Coordinates of N, CA and C in Angstrom, one line a residue:
M6 N 27.1 -93.0 -74.2 CA 26.5 -93.9 -72.8 C 26.8 -92.3 -72.3
W7 N 26.1 -91.7 -72.1 CA 26.0 -90.6 -71.4 C 24.9 -90.0 -72.1
K8 N 24.6 -89.8 -72.8 CA 23.2 -89.7 -73.2 C 22.1 -90.2 -73.0
F9 N 22.5 -92.0 -72.9 CA 21.7 -93.2 -72.5 C 21.5 -93.1 -70.9
I10 N 22.3 -92.6 -70.0 CA 22.4 -91.7 -68.6 C 21.2 -91.3 -68.4
K11 N 21.3 -90.3 -69.3 CA 20.7 -88.6 -69.3 C 19.1 -88.9 -69.6
K12 N 18.9 -89.9 -70.7 CA 17.5 -90.4 -70.9 C 16.9 -91.3 -69.8
L13 N 18.1 -91.8 -69.5 CA 17.4 -93.4 -68.3 C 17.2 -92.4 -66.9
F14 N 17.7 -91.4 -67.1 CA 17.6 -90.4 -65.4 C 16.3 -89.6 -65.6
L15 N 15.9 -89.0 -67.6 CA 14.7 -88.3 -67.1 C 13.9 -89.0 -67.3
F16 N 13.8 -90.6 -67.6 CA 12.8 -90.9 -68.1 C 13.0 -91.6 -66.1
V17 N 13.5 -91.8 -65.3 CA 13.3 -92.2 -63.9 C 12.2 -91.3 -63.2
I18 N 12.3 -89.7 -63.6 CA 11.9 -88.4 -62.8 C 10.8 -88.5 -63.3
L19 N 10.2 -89.3 -64.6 CA 9.1 -88.3 -65.5 C 8.3 -89.8 -64.7
A20 N 9.1 -90.8 -64.5 CA 8.0 -92.1 -64.1 C 7.6 -91.9 -62.5
N21 N 8.6 -91.1 -61.7 CA 7.7 -90.8 -60.7 C 7.1 -89.6 -60.6
I22 N 7.2 -89.0 -61.6 CA 6.2 -87.8 -61.3 C 4.8 -88.1 -61.4
L23 N 4.4 -88.4 -62.5 CA 3.6 -89.4 -63.3 C 2.7 -90.6 -62.2
F24 N 3.6 -91.5 -61.5 CA 3.6 -92.6 -60.1 C 2.7 -91.9 -59.2
I25 N 3.2 -90.3 -58.5 CA 2.6 -89.9 -57.6 C 1.8 -88.7 -57.8
I26 N 1.3 -88.1 -58.7 CA 0.0 -87.8 -59.6 C -0.7 -88.5 -59.3
F27 N -0.6 -90.3 -59.7 CA -1.3 -91.3 -59.9 C -2.1 -91.7 -58.6
G28 N -1.3 -91.2 -57.7 CA -1.3 -91.4 -56.6 C -2.8 -90.9 -55.9
I29 N -2.9 -89.3 -56.4 CA -4.3 -89.2 -55.8 C -4.9 -89.4 -56.0
F30 N -5.0 -89.8 -57.2 CA -6.5 -90.8 -57.4 C -7.0 -92.3 -57.2
F31 N -5.9 -93.5 -57.2 CA -5.4 -94.4 -57.2 C -4.4 -94.8 -56.0
N32 N -4.8 -96.3 -55.1 CA -4.2 -97.0 -54.6 C -2.7 -98.0 -55.6
P33 N -1.3 -97.7 -55.3 CA -1.0 -98.7 -55.9 C -1.1 -99.6 -56.2
P34 N -0.9 -100.5 -57.8 CA -1.4 -101.8 -58.4 C -0.9 -102.6 -57.3
I35 N 0.6 -102.6 -57.1 CA 1.1 -103.4 -56.0 C 2.8 -103.1 -55.6
T36 N 3.1 -102.7 -54.2 CA 4.4 -102.4 -53.8 C 5.5 -103.3 -53.6
F37 N 6.5 -103.0 -53.6 CA 7.7 -103.8 -52.9 C 7.6 -104.6 -52.1
T38 N 6.7 -104.4 -51.2 CA 6.5 -105.0 -50.1 C 5.8 -105.7 -49.3
Q39 N 5.1 -105.6 -50.6 CA 3.3 -106.1 -51.0 C 4.2 -107.4 -51.8
I40 N 5.1 -107.4 -52.5 CA 5.6 -108.3 -53.5 C 6.2 -109.0 -52.5
G41 N 7.5 -108.5 -51.1 CA 8.1 -109.4 -50.7 C 7.4 -110.0 -49.7
G42 N 6.2 -109.8 -49.0 CA 4.9 -110.3 -48.4 C 4.9 -112.0 -49.5
L43 N 4.1 -111.6 -50.9 CA 3.5 -112.9 -51.2 C 5.0 -113.8 -51.1
V44 N 5.7 -113.7 -51.8 CA 7.5 -114.7 -52.1 C 7.1 -115.3 -50.7
K45 N 7.1 -114.5 -49.6 CA 7.8 -115.1 -48.4 C 6.8 -116.5 -48.0
Y46 N 5.6 -115.6 -47.8 CA 4.0 -116.1 -47.1 C 3.7 -117.0 -48.6
G47 N 3.3 -116.6 -49.4 CA 2.5 -117.8 -50.3 C 1.1 -116.7 -51.0
K48 N 1.6 -115.7 -50.5 CA -0.7 -115.0 -50.3 C -0.2 -113.9 -50.4
L49 N -1.0 -112.5 -51.0 CA -1.6 -111.6 -50.9 C -2.5 -111.1 -50.8
Q50 N -2.9 -110.8 -49.0 CA -4.5 -110.8 -49.3 C -4.9 -109.4 -48.6
R51 N -5.2 -108.5 -49.5 CA -5.4 -107.0 -49.5 C -6.8 -106.8 -50.3
D52 N -7.4 -105.9 -49.7 CA -8.8 -105.1 -50.8 C -8.8 -103.3 -50.5
Y53 N -8.5 -103.4 -51.0 CA -8.4 -101.5 -51.0 C -9.3 -100.9 -50.7
V54 N -10.0 -100.1 -50.2 CA -11.2 -99.6 -49.7 C -11.4 -98.0 -49.5
S55 N -12.4 -97.1 -50.0 CA -12.3 -96.1 -50.3 C -12.2 -94.6 -48.7
Y56 N -11.4 -93.8 -48.4 CA -11.1 -93.5 -47.2 C -12.5 -93.4 -46.3
D57 N -14.1 -93.4 -46.9 CA -15.2 -93.2 -45.7 C -15.2 -94.7 -45.6
D58 N -14.9 -95.7 -46.2 CA -15.6 -96.8 -45.9 C -14.6 -98.3 -44.7
M59 N -13.0 -96.9 -44.4 CA -12.7 -97.6 -43.3 C -13.0 -97.4 -42.2
G60 N -14.3 -96.2 -41.9 CA -14.3 -95.8 -40.4 C -13.5 -96.0 -39.7
N61 N -13.6 -94.8 -39.3 CA -13.0 -93.8 -37.7 C -12.3 -94.3 -36.8
N62 N -12.7 -95.7 -36.3 CA -12.4 -96.2 -34.8 C -10.6 -96.8 -35.7
I63 N -10.1 -97.0 -36.8 CA -9.4 -97.8 -37.3 C -8.0 -96.7 -37.9
K64 N -8.6 -94.9 -38.0 CA -8.3 -93.9 -38.3 C -7.4 -93.4 -37.2
K65 N -8.8 -92.8 -36.0 CA -7.8 -93.1 -34.6 C -7.0 -93.9 -33.6
A66 N -7.0 -95.5 -34.0 CA -6.1 -96.0 -33.4 C -5.2 -96.6 -33.9
V67 N -4.4 -96.2 -35.0 CA -3.2 -95.9 -35.7 C -2.4 -94.6 -36.3
I68 N -3.0 -93.6 -35.4 CA -2.6 -92.3 -35.8 C -2.6 -91.9 -34.0
A69 N -3.5 -92.5 -32.9 CA -2.8 -92.8 -31.9 C -1.6 -93.9 -31.6
S70 N -1.6 -94.4 -32.0 CA -0.5 -95.9 -31.8 C 0.8 -95.1 -32.7
E71 N 0.9 -94.7 -34.3 CA 2.1 -94.9 -34.8 C 2.3 -92.9 -35.3
D72 N 1.7 -92.0 -34.4 CA 2.2 -90.5 -35.6 C 0.3 -89.6 -34.5
Q73 N 0.6 -89.5 -33.3 CA -0.4 -88.7 -32.7 C -1.0 -87.0 -32.9
L74 N 0.9 -86.4 -33.7 CA 0.8 -85.4 -34.1 C 0.5 -85.2 -36.1
F75 N 0.2 -86.3 -36.5 CA 0.6 -85.9 -38.1 C -1.2 -84.8 -38.4
F76 N -1.8 -84.7 -37.8 CA -3.0 -83.9 -38.7 C -1.8 -82.0 -38.3
T77 N -0.9 -82.4 -38.0 CA 0.2 -80.8 -37.5 C 1.1 -80.8 -38.0
H78 N 1.9 -82.6 -37.9 CA 3.0 -81.8 -38.3 C 3.2 -81.5 -40.3
N79 N 4.8 -81.4 -40.8 CA 4.7 -81.5 -42.5 C 5.6 -82.3 -43.4
G80 N 5.4 -83.9 -42.7 CA 5.3 -85.0 -42.5 C 6.6 -84.9 -41.7
F81 N 6.9 -84.5 -40.8 CA 8.6 -85.2 -40.0 C 7.9 -84.9 -38.5
D82 N 7.9 -85.4 -38.0 CA 7.8 -85.4 -36.3 C 9.8 -85.1 -36.1
Y83 N 10.0 -84.5 -35.7 CA 11.6 -83.5 -35.5 C 12.0 -84.3 -34.2
K84 N 10.6 -83.4 -32.7 CA 10.9 -84.5 -31.6 C 11.1 -85.6 -31.5
A85 N 10.4 -86.7 -32.1 CA 9.9 -88.5 -31.8 C 12.0 -88.4 -32.6
I86 N 12.2 -87.7 -34.2 CA 13.2 -88.4 -34.4 C 14.6 -87.6 -33.8
E87 N 14.5 -87.1 -33.5 CA 15.9 -87.1 -32.0 C 15.8 -87.7 -30.5
K88 N 14.6 -88.4 -30.4 CA 14.5 -88.4 -29.0 C 14.7 -90.3 -29.2
A89 N 14.5 -90.8 -31.0 CA 14.5 -92.5 -31.4 C 16.1 -92.2 -31.8
M90 N 16.5 -91.1 -31.9 CA 17.9 -91.3 -32.6 C 19.0 -91.3 -30.9
K91 N 18.6 -90.7 -30.4 CA 19.5 -90.7 -28.6 C 18.4 -91.8 -28.1
K92 N 18.0 -92.9 -28.1 CA 17.4 -94.1 -27.3 C 18.6 -95.1 -28.5
N93 N 18.3 -95.2 -29.8 CA 19.3 -96.2 -30.3 C 20.7 -95.9 -29.9
D94 N 21.5 -94.6 -30.0 CA 22.7 -94.4 -29.5 C 22.4 -95.1 -28.2
K95 N 22.1 -94.5 -27.6 CA 22.2 -95.3 -26.1 C 22.4 -97.2 -26.2
K96 N 21.6 -97.9 -27.3 CA 21.3 -99.5 -27.0 C 22.2 -99.6 -28.0
G97 N 23.2 -98.9 -28.5 CA 23.8 -98.5 -29.8 C 23.6 -99.8 -31.2
K98 N 21.9 -99.7 -31.3 CA 21.5 -100.4 -32.2 C 19.8 -100.2 -32.4
V99 N 19.6 -100.3 -33.5 CA 18.0 -99.4 -33.5 C 17.0 -100.2 -32.7
V100 N 16.5 -99.3 -31.6 CA 15.2 -99.9 -31.2 C 13.9 -99.8 -31.1
R101 N 14.3 -97.9 -31.6 CA 13.4 -96.9 -31.8 C 13.0 -96.3 -32.4
G102 N 11.9 -96.3 -34.0 CA 11.8 -95.6 -34.4 C 11.2 -94.1 -34.5
G103 N 11.8 -93.0 -35.6 CA 10.3 -92.1 -35.4 C 10.2 -91.6 -36.5
S104 N 9.7 -92.3 -37.7 CA 8.7 -92.3 -38.9 C 7.1 -91.9 -38.1
T105 N 7.0 -91.0 -39.1 CA 6.0 -90.2 -39.1 C 5.2 -91.1 -40.0
I106 N 3.6 -91.5 -39.9 CA 2.9 -92.4 -41.3 C 2.7 -91.7 -42.2
S107 N 3.3 -90.1 -42.4 CA 3.9 -90.0 -43.9 C 4.9 -90.5 -44.3
Q108 N 5.9 -90.2 -43.8 CA 7.0 -91.3 -44.4 C 7.5 -92.5 -44.1
Q109 N 6.2 -93.2 -43.5 CA 5.9 -95.2 -43.9 C 4.7 -95.0 -44.7
T110 N 4.6 -93.7 -44.9 CA 3.5 -94.1 -46.6 C 4.1 -93.8 -47.7
A111 N 4.8 -93.1 -47.8 CA 6.4 -92.6 -48.3 C 7.0 -94.0 -49.4
K112 N 7.4 -94.8 -47.7 CA 8.4 -95.9 -47.8 C 7.7 -96.9 -47.9
N113 N 6.5 -97.5 -47.9 CA 5.5 -98.6 -48.5 C 4.7 -98.6 -49.7
I114 N 5.0 -96.8 -50.6 CA 4.2 -97.0 -51.9 C 5.1 -97.3 -52.8
F115 N 6.5 -96.1 -52.0 CA 7.1 -96.3 -53.3 C 8.5 -97.1 -53.1
L116 N 8.9 -97.1 -51.8 CA 10.8 -97.4 -51.4 C 10.1 -99.3 -51.0
W117 N 11.8 -99.4 -51.0 CA 11.8 -100.9 -50.0 C 12.0 -100.9 -48.8
Q118 N 12.1 -101.6 -47.9 CA 12.2 -101.9 -47.2 C 13.8 -101.8 -46.0
G119 N 14.2 -101.1 -45.3 CA 15.5 -101.3 -45.0 C 15.8 -100.0 -44.9
R120 N 17.1 -100.3 -44.0 CA 17.3 -99.2 -42.9 C 18.8 -98.5 -43.1
S121 N 19.3 -98.6 -45.2 CA 20.0 -97.4 -45.8 C 19.3 -96.1 -46.0
W122 N 21.2 -95.6 -45.7 CA 21.3 -94.1 -46.2 C 20.2 -93.8 -47.4
I123 N 20.7 -94.7 -48.0 CA 19.9 -94.4 -49.3 C 18.2 -94.0 -49.4
R124 N 17.7 -95.2 -49.0 CA 16.0 -95.9 -49.4 C 16.3 -94.0 -47.6
K125 N 16.6 -94.2 -46.6 CA 16.0 -93.3 -45.7 C 16.1 -91.6 -46.7
G126 N 16.9 -91.5 -47.7 CA 17.0 -90.4 -48.2 C 15.9 -89.8 -49.3
L127 N 15.6 -91.4 -50.1 CA 15.0 -90.7 -50.7 C 13.5 -90.9 -50.0
E128 N 13.1 -92.0 -48.8 CA 11.8 -91.8 -48.2 C 11.8 -89.6 -47.7
A129 N 12.6 -89.1 -47.2 CA 12.4 -88.1 -47.4 C 11.9 -86.9 -48.7
I130 N 12.4 -87.4 -49.3 CA 12.8 -86.6 -50.9 C 10.6 -86.6 -50.4
Y131 N 10.0 -88.3 -51.0 CA 8.5 -88.5 -50.9 C 8.0 -88.2 -50.0
T132 N 8.4 -88.1 -48.9 CA 7.7 -87.2 -47.4 C 7.2 -85.8 -47.9
F133 N 8.3 -85.2 -48.4 CA 7.4 -83.9 -48.6 C 6.9 -83.4 -49.5
I134 N 7.2 -84.7 -50.9 CA 6.0 -84.0 -51.7 C 4.7 -84.2 -51.8
I135 N 4.8 -86.0 -51.1 CA 3.4 -86.3 -51.0 C 2.4 -85.1 -49.9
E136 N 3.3 -84.5 -49.4 CA 2.6 -83.9 -48.1 C 2.1 -82.9 -48.7
K137 N 2.9 -82.4 -49.1 CA 2.8 -80.4 -50.7 C 1.7 -81.2 -51.9
I138 N 1.4 -82.3 -52.5 CA 0.9 -83.0 -53.4 C -0.3 -83.6 -52.8
W139 N -0.4 -84.7 -52.1 CA -1.6 -85.5 -52.2 C -2.3 -84.9 -50.4
G140 N -1.6 -84.6 -49.5 CA -2.6 -84.0 -48.9 C -2.9 -85.4 -47.1
K141 N -3.7 -84.8 -46.4 CA -3.9 -86.1 -45.6 C -4.3 -87.2 -45.5
D142 N -5.3 -86.7 -45.9 CA -6.6 -87.6 -45.8 C -6.2 -88.5 -47.2
I143 N -5.5 -88.1 -48.5 CA -5.3 -89.5 -49.0 C -3.6 -90.0 -48.5
I144 N -3.4 -89.1 -47.5 CA -1.6 -90.3 -47.2 C -2.6 -91.1 -46.2
L145 N -3.3 -90.7 -45.6 CA -3.8 -92.0 -44.8 C -4.5 -92.9 -45.1
E146 N -5.9 -92.2 -46.3 CA -5.7 -93.6 -47.1 C -5.2 -94.2 -47.7
R147 N -4.1 -94.1 -48.2 CA -3.1 -95.1 -49.0 C -2.0 -95.6 -47.8
Y148 N -1.8 -94.8 -46.6 CA -1.5 -95.6 -45.5 C -1.7 -97.1 -45.0
L149 N -3.0 -96.9 -45.0 CA -3.9 -97.8 -44.3 C -4.6 -98.8 -45.5
N150 N -4.4 -98.4 -47.0 CA -4.4 -100.0 -47.6 C -3.0 -100.7 -47.4
S151 N -2.1 -99.5 -47.5 CA -1.0 -100.6 -47.9 C -0.2 -101.2 -47.1
I152 N -0.5 -100.8 -45.9 CA 0.9 -100.8 -44.5 C 0.2 -102.6 -44.4
E153 N 1.5 -103.1 -43.3 CA 1.4 -105.0 -43.5 C 0.8 -104.8 -42.2
M154 N 0.0 -105.8 -42.1 CA -0.8 -105.8 -40.6 C -1.2 -107.1 -40.4
G155 N 0.0 -108.4 -41.0 CA -0.3 -109.3 -40.8 C 1.0 -110.2 -42.0
Q156 N 1.3 -111.7 -41.5 CA 1.6 -112.3 -42.6 C 1.2 -112.9 -44.1
G157 N 1.9 -111.6 -44.7 CA 0.9 -111.7 -45.8 C -0.1 -110.7 -45.9
V158 N -0.7 -110.3 -45.4 CA -2.3 -109.0 -45.3 C -1.8 -108.0 -45.2
F159 N -2.3 -107.3 -46.5 CA -2.0 -105.7 -46.3 C -2.9 -105.3 -46.6
G160 N -3.1 -103.9 -44.9 CA -4.5 -103.0 -45.8 C -5.3 -103.8 -44.4
I161 N -6.0 -102.7 -43.8 CA -6.8 -102.7 -43.1 C -8.3 -103.3 -43.6
E162 N -9.3 -103.7 -45.0 CA -9.9 -104.1 -44.9 C -9.5 -105.4 -44.9
A163 N -8.6 -105.8 -45.3 CA -8.0 -107.3 -46.0 C -7.4 -107.6 -43.6
A164 N -7.0 -107.1 -42.7 CA -7.0 -107.2 -42.1 C -8.4 -107.9 -41.4
S165 N -9.0 -106.6 -41.6 CA -10.3 -106.5 -40.6 C -11.0 -108.1 -41.2
Q166 N -10.6 -108.1 -41.7 CA -11.6 -109.6 -42.3 C -10.9 -110.7 -41.7
Y167 N -9.7 -110.6 -41.2 CA -8.7 -111.9 -41.4 C -9.1 -111.5 -40.2
Y168 N -8.6 -111.0 -39.4 CA -8.7 -111.0 -37.9 C -10.4 -111.0 -36.7
Y169 N -11.3 -110.5 -37.3 CA -12.2 -110.2 -37.0 C -13.7 -110.6 -38.3
N170 N -13.7 -111.3 -39.1 CA -14.3 -111.4 -40.5 C -15.5 -110.2 -40.4
K171 N -15.2 -109.4 -40.4 CA -16.0 -107.7 -40.5 C -15.0 -107.2 -41.7
P172 N -15.8 -105.3 -42.0 CA -15.5 -104.8 -43.0 C -14.8 -104.0 -41.6
A173 N -13.7 -103.3 -42.5 CA -13.2 -102.5 -41.8 C -13.4 -101.2 -40.5
K174 N -14.6 -100.6 -41.3 CA -16.1 -99.7 -40.9 C -16.4 -100.2 -39.7
D175 N -16.8 -101.6 -39.4 CA -17.2 -102.1 -38.1 C -16.7 -102.9 -37.3
L176 N -15.2 -102.2 -37.2 CA -14.3 -102.6 -36.3 C -14.5 -101.6 -35.3
T177 N -15.0 -102.7 -33.7 CA -15.1 -101.6 -32.6 C -14.0 -100.9 -31.7
K178 N -14.2 -99.9 -31.2 CA -12.8 -99.0 -30.7 C -12.1 -100.2 -30.4
S179 N -12.1 -101.4 -29.4 CA -11.3 -102.1 -28.9 C -10.8 -102.9 -30.5
E180 N -11.3 -103.6 -31.1 CA -10.9 -104.4 -31.8 C -9.6 -103.9 -32.9
A181 N -10.0 -102.1 -33.4 CA -9.3 -101.6 -34.0 C -7.9 -101.3 -33.5
A182 N -7.8 -100.9 -32.0 CA -6.4 -100.1 -30.9 C -6.3 -102.3 -31.4
W183 N -6.5 -103.2 -31.2 CA -5.6 -104.0 -31.1 C -5.2 -104.4 -33.1
I184 N -5.7 -104.4 -33.9 CA -4.7 -104.2 -35.0 C -4.0 -103.3 -35.0
A185 N -4.1 -101.8 -34.3 CA -2.9 -101.3 -34.8 C -2.2 -101.6 -33.7
A186 N -2.5 -102.2 -32.6 CA -1.1 -102.9 -31.9 C 0.1 -103.5 -32.3
V187 N -0.2 -104.0 -33.2 CA 0.6 -105.2 -33.8 C 1.8 -104.3 -34.9
L188 N 0.7 -103.0 -35.2 CA 2.1 -102.1 -35.9 C 3.6 -101.4 -34.8
P189 N 5.0 -101.6 -35.5 CA 5.5 -102.0 -37.0 C 5.9 -103.2 -36.9
N190 N 5.5 -104.1 -36.1 CA 5.9 -105.7 -36.3 C 5.2 -106.4 -36.3
P191 N 3.5 -106.7 -37.4 CA 2.9 -107.6 -37.3 C 3.7 -108.9 -38.0
K192 N 4.6 -109.1 -38.3 CA 5.0 -110.5 -38.7 C 5.5 -110.8 -37.7
K193 N 6.0 -110.3 -36.4 CA 5.9 -111.1 -34.5 C 5.0 -111.3 -34.4
Y194 N 3.8 -109.7 -34.1 CA 2.5 -110.5 -32.9 C 1.6 -110.1 -33.9
D195 N 0.2 -110.5 -33.0 CA -1.0 -111.5 -33.7 C -1.8 -111.0 -32.1
P196 N -2.6 -110.0 -32.9 CA -4.1 -109.8 -31.8 C -4.6 -111.4 -31.8
K197 N -4.8 -112.5 -31.8 CA -5.5 -113.6 -31.9 C -5.2 -113.8 -30.5
N198 N -3.4 -114.0 -30.3 CA -2.5 -114.2 -29.6 C -1.6 -113.5 -28.9
P199 N -2.5 -112.7 -28.1 CA -1.9 -111.4 -27.5 C -0.1 -112.0 -26.3
T200 N 0.3 -111.2 -26.5 CA 1.4 -110.6 -25.0 C 1.2 -110.3 -24.4
P201 N 1.7 -110.0 -23.1 CA 1.9 -109.5 -22.4 C 2.3 -108.2 -22.8
Y202 N 2.9 -107.9 -23.0 CA 3.3 -106.2 -24.1 C 2.5 -105.6 -24.5
L203 N 1.5 -107.1 -25.7 CA 1.1 -106.0 -26.7 C -0.6 -105.9 -25.8
R204 N -0.9 -106.7 -25.1 CA -2.1 -105.9 -24.0 C -2.0 -104.9 -23.5
K205 N -0.6 -104.4 -23.1 CA -0.2 -102.9 -22.9 C -0.4 -102.3 -23.6
K206 N 0.0 -102.2 -24.3 CA 0.2 -101.3 -25.6 C -1.4 -100.7 -26.3
H207 N -1.8 -102.3 -26.5 CA -3.8 -102.2 -26.5 C -4.1 -101.3 -26.2
S208 N -4.1 -101.2 -24.4 CA -4.8 -100.1 -23.3 C -4.3 -98.9 -23.5
W209 N -3.5 -98.7 -23.7 CA -2.6 -97.3 -24.0 C -2.8 -96.7 -25.2
I210 N -3.6 -97.6 -25.8 CA -3.9 -97.3 -27.9 C -5.5 -96.7 -27.5
M211 N -6.3 -97.9 -26.5 CA -7.1 -97.7 -26.3 C -7.6 -95.8 -25.6
R212 N -6.6 -95.7 -24.2 CA -6.6 -94.3 -23.5 C -6.7 -93.1 -25.0
Q213 N -5.4 -93.8 -25.7 CA -4.9 -92.2 -26.5 C -5.7 -92.0 -27.4
M214 N -6.4 -93.0 -27.7 CA -8.2 -92.5 -29.1 C -8.5 -91.5 -28.6
N215 N -8.4 -92.2 -27.2 CA -10.2 -90.8 -26.5 C -9.1 -88.8 -27.5
N216 N -8.4 -89.1 -27.5 CA -7.9 -87.8 -27.3 C -7.4 -87.2 -29.1
I217 N -7.9 -88.4 -30.2 CA -7.7 -88.2 -31.1 C -9.4 -87.4 -32.3
V218 N -8.7 -86.3 -32.6 CA -10.0 -85.7 -33.2 C -9.4 -85.7 -34.7
L219 N -10.1 -86.5 -35.6 CA -10.0 -86.7 -37.1 C -10.3 -85.1 -37.8
K220 N -9.4 -85.0 -38.5 CA -10.0 -83.3 -39.3 C -10.8 -83.7 -40.7

């Protein structure tokens, strides 16, 4: 029994190492989140594109919206995490997240959705590893190709075609900001039918994009 467990443990470690190395060169064939979207909505709309073919507007928009310290932190924004914890404790429930783009990428590529301590612990490990091995450009590319951006819609290219019938590289500043505004709850919000909150967030992202410098 112990020999089997040991072999299984070594297999899991080796598989993870190979998957991480694979991720340097390729986008994931499929993720747990994408499988969930396929089951729930009966479709998997995605189209992986290279970093250069994404265009700069969407890169600036998601960084402005989700993680403005992306290029300077080591995978974790400790001030944002502390701020989120204080706000959640005050409200008595999870109302704010402190995850960086790197953490979200680790979760989207390697793990499943949820808020368990086991999942968060694994997320921290994967975040540390991809920050060291992948680097910022690969992390951002994998993030923009895998993140859910609508009901059964994954990645910026599919989202751009779905919402605006154009390639991601041709998105205007405003269009990119609208797509970024639905994060992190694309199942609830729709750029085509924006709520007052989404309009306010869109305007804020537009202003913040002026401060983002891509590396």
